[in-house]
């Protein structure tokens, strides 16, 4: 048996499609949904753990990609360089999980809660001074 954690980015047109149930039925996989969000532009982001035989996991991931879903391995880590962060707040609106959020409304301090981060990388492009980075 094999387990793989991945991030699925699926467009608005696929949000209503039974992707998860098809993975279960067609490829005999156990799908653990670890986190799921719909982004403001209506893209869906779902972090899942797939369990099954290595062959079925491979086939299931290939099938998902054929449906138009972008599959990202969850092996990367997103980090913030606090010395570069200007506390501008641009990242808050793109973060689907609330990992980047205002901690204290009085100080307006933007915190980065790594426990909530799904490494979707959306903040990396949104951060003007490039404080958010992918650590491979
Ligand atoms: S990678 Fe950035 S945008 Fe994505 S969940 Fe983590 S902090 Fe939020
Ligand atoms: S967008 Fe970048 S610089 Fe601005 S608060 Fe977020 S991490 Fe800091």
GROMACS .gro file of C-alpha atoms and ligand atoms in nm:
model
  152
    1UNK     CA    1   0.000   0.000   0.000
    2UNK     CA    2   0.110   0.349  -0.074
    3UNK     CA    3   0.006   0.691   0.057
    4UNK     CA    4   0.056   1.017  -0.123
    5UNK     CA    5  -0.043   1.367  -0.013
    6UNK     CA    6  -0.122   1.609  -0.292
    7UNK     CA    7  -0.287   1.945  -0.352
    8UNK     CA    8  -0.561   1.954  -0.616
    9UNK     CA    9  -0.628   2.286  -0.786
   10UNK     CA   10  -0.947   2.261  -0.987
   11UNK     CA   11  -1.120   2.527  -1.196
   12UNK     CA   12  -1.474   2.652  -1.139
   13UNK     CA   13  -1.610   2.422  -1.410
   14UNK     CA   14  -1.500   2.114  -1.215
   15UNK     CA   15  -1.608   2.217  -0.865
   16UNK     CA   16  -1.931   2.019  -0.888
   17UNK     CA   17  -1.771   1.710  -1.042
   18UNK     CA   18  -1.751   1.392  -0.831
   19UNK     CA   19  -1.370   1.376  -0.844
   20UNK     CA   20  -1.327   1.224  -0.499
   21UNK     CA   21  -1.599   0.961  -0.530
   22UNK     CA   22  -1.463   0.856  -0.870
   23UNK     CA   23  -1.116   0.812  -0.720
   24UNK     CA   24  -1.268   0.588  -0.455
   25UNK     CA   25  -1.484   0.379  -0.688
   26UNK     CA   26  -1.281   0.362  -1.006
   27UNK     CA   27  -0.932   0.329  -0.855
   28UNK     CA   28  -1.013   0.163  -0.522
   29UNK     CA   29  -0.844   0.442  -0.328
   30UNK     CA   30  -0.909   0.576   0.019
   31UNK     CA   31  -0.923   0.954  -0.005
   32UNK     CA   32  -0.862   1.156   0.310
   33UNK     CA   33  -0.961   1.518   0.259
   34UNK     CA   34  -0.723   1.712   0.479
   35UNK     CA   35  -0.837   2.059   0.380
   36UNK     CA   36  -1.061   2.213   0.115
   37UNK     CA   37  -1.130   2.571   0.015
   38UNK     CA   38  -1.290   2.767  -0.264
   39UNK     CA   39  -1.079   3.067  -0.357
   40UNK     CA   40  -1.225   3.413  -0.431
   41UNK     CA   41  -1.180   3.354  -0.806
   42UNK     CA   42  -1.378   3.030  -0.762
   43UNK     CA   43  -1.081   2.797  -0.806
   44UNK     CA   44  -1.108   2.504  -0.568
   45UNK     CA   45  -0.810   2.388  -0.365
   46UNK     CA   46  -0.817   2.056  -0.185
   47UNK     CA   47  -0.541   1.882   0.007
   48UNK     CA   48  -0.591   1.507   0.003
   49UNK     CA   49  -0.413   1.193   0.110
   50UNK     CA   50  -0.454   0.903  -0.134
   51UNK     CA   51  -0.413   0.549  -0.005
   52UNK     CA   52  -0.406   0.241  -0.225
   53UNK     CA   53  -0.167   0.031  -0.429
   54UNK     CA   54   0.116   0.226  -0.591
   55UNK     CA   55  -0.029   0.144  -0.933
   56UNK     CA   56  -0.378   0.266  -0.843
   57UNK     CA   57  -0.245   0.585  -0.685
   58UNK     CA   58  -0.049   0.655  -1.007
   59UNK     CA   59  -0.354   0.584  -1.223
   60UNK     CA   60  -0.582   0.791  -1.001
   61UNK     CA   61  -0.349   1.094  -1.012
   62UNK     CA   62  -0.316   1.060  -1.391
   63UNK     CA   63  -0.695   1.045  -1.425
   64UNK     CA   64  -0.740   1.356  -1.210
   65UNK     CA   65  -0.492   1.547  -1.428
   66UNK     CA   66  -0.677   1.433  -1.741
   67UNK     CA   67  -0.993   1.595  -1.598
   68UNK     CA   68  -0.817   1.934  -1.600
   69UNK     CA   69  -0.714   1.940  -1.234
   70UNK     CA   70  -0.364   2.066  -1.156
   71UNK     CA   71  -0.193   1.830  -0.915
   72UNK     CA   72   0.082   1.959  -0.690
   73UNK     CA   73   0.294   1.737  -0.469
   74UNK     CA   74   0.281   1.835  -0.103
   75UNK     CA   75   0.653   1.796  -0.063
   76UNK     CA   76   0.727   2.166  -0.073
   77UNK     CA   77   0.721   2.397   0.220
   78UNK     CA   78   0.621   2.761   0.206
   79UNK     CA   79   0.809   2.988   0.442
   80UNK     CA   80   0.808   3.358   0.525
   81UNK     CA   81   1.115   3.570   0.563
   82UNK     CA   82   1.007   3.797   0.847
   83UNK     CA   83   1.295   4.034   0.777
   84UNK     CA   84   1.158   4.099   0.428
   85UNK     CA   85   0.785   4.106   0.513
   86UNK     CA   86   0.655   4.463   0.516
   87UNK     CA   87   0.320   4.368   0.678
   88UNK     CA   88   0.138   4.505   0.373
   89UNK     CA   89  -0.143   4.246   0.397
   90UNK     CA   90  -0.165   4.159   0.025
   91UNK     CA   91  -0.130   3.789   0.102
   92UNK     CA   92  -0.435   3.773   0.328
   93UNK     CA   93  -0.687   3.790   0.046
   94UNK     CA   94  -0.531   3.509  -0.154
   95UNK     CA   95  -0.464   3.264   0.129
   96UNK     CA   96  -0.742   3.002   0.111
   97UNK     CA   97  -0.697   2.863   0.459
   98UNK     CA   98  -0.646   3.171   0.674
   99UNK     CA   99  -0.285   3.074   0.746
  100UNK     CA  100  -0.201   3.436   0.668
  101UNK     CA  101  -0.432   3.657   0.868
  102UNK     CA  102  -0.455   3.959   1.091
  103UNK     CA  103  -0.367   3.843   1.439
  104UNK     CA  104  -0.440   4.154   1.632
  105UNK     CA  105  -0.682   4.409   1.488
  106UNK     CA  106  -0.528   4.688   1.689
  107UNK     CA  107  -0.174   4.631   1.565
  108UNK     CA  108  -0.290   4.488   1.224
  109UNK     CA  109  -0.004   4.239   1.250
  110UNK     CA  110  -0.016   3.972   0.976
  111UNK     CA  111   0.071   3.632   1.119
  112UNK     CA  112   0.182   3.326   0.926
  113UNK     CA  113   0.032   3.017   1.092
  114UNK     CA  114   0.230   2.729   0.945
  115UNK     CA  115  -0.011   2.469   1.089
  116UNK     CA  116  -0.283   2.606   0.859
  117UNK     CA  117  -0.063   2.632   0.549
  118UNK     CA  118  -0.135   2.385   0.267
  119UNK     CA  119   0.162   2.500   0.056
  120UNK     CA  120  -0.065   2.609  -0.230
  121UNK     CA  121   0.191   2.883  -0.316
  122UNK     CA  122  -0.074   3.146  -0.393
  123UNK     CA  123   0.088   3.391  -0.154
  124UNK     CA  124   0.428   3.353  -0.320
  125UNK     CA  125   0.319   3.538  -0.634
  126UNK     CA  126   0.099   3.781  -0.438
  127UNK     CA  127   0.369   3.903  -0.200
  128UNK     CA  128   0.520   4.227  -0.338
  129UNK     CA  129   0.860   4.207  -0.164
  130UNK     CA  130   0.881   3.827  -0.213
  131UNK     CA  131   0.883   3.747   0.157
  132UNK     CA  132   0.686   3.427   0.094
  133UNK     CA  133   0.906   3.160  -0.056
  134UNK     CA  134   0.901   2.794  -0.152
  135UNK     CA  135   1.155   2.585   0.031
  136UNK     CA  136   1.220   2.270  -0.174
  137LIG     S1  137   0.102   2.870   0.070
  137LIG    FE1  138   0.050   3.079   0.129
  137LIG     S2  139  -0.155   3.112   0.044
  137LIG    FE2  140  -0.121   2.891   0.047
  137LIG     S3  141  -0.206   2.823   0.243
  137LIG    FE3  142   0.013   2.861   0.276
  137LIG     S4  143   0.022   3.070   0.349
  137LIG    FE4  144  -0.180   3.044   0.257
  138LIG     S1  145   0.216   4.006   0.117
  138LIG    FE1  146   0.424   3.956   0.179
  138LIG     S2  147   0.503   4.143   0.266
  138LIG    FE2  148   0.281   4.164   0.259
  138LIG     S3  149   0.212   4.091   0.462
  138LIG    FE3  150   0.206   3.917   0.325
  138LIG     S4  151   0.405   3.817   0.354
  138LIG    FE4  152   0.425   4.022   0.436
   0.00000   0.00000   0.00000
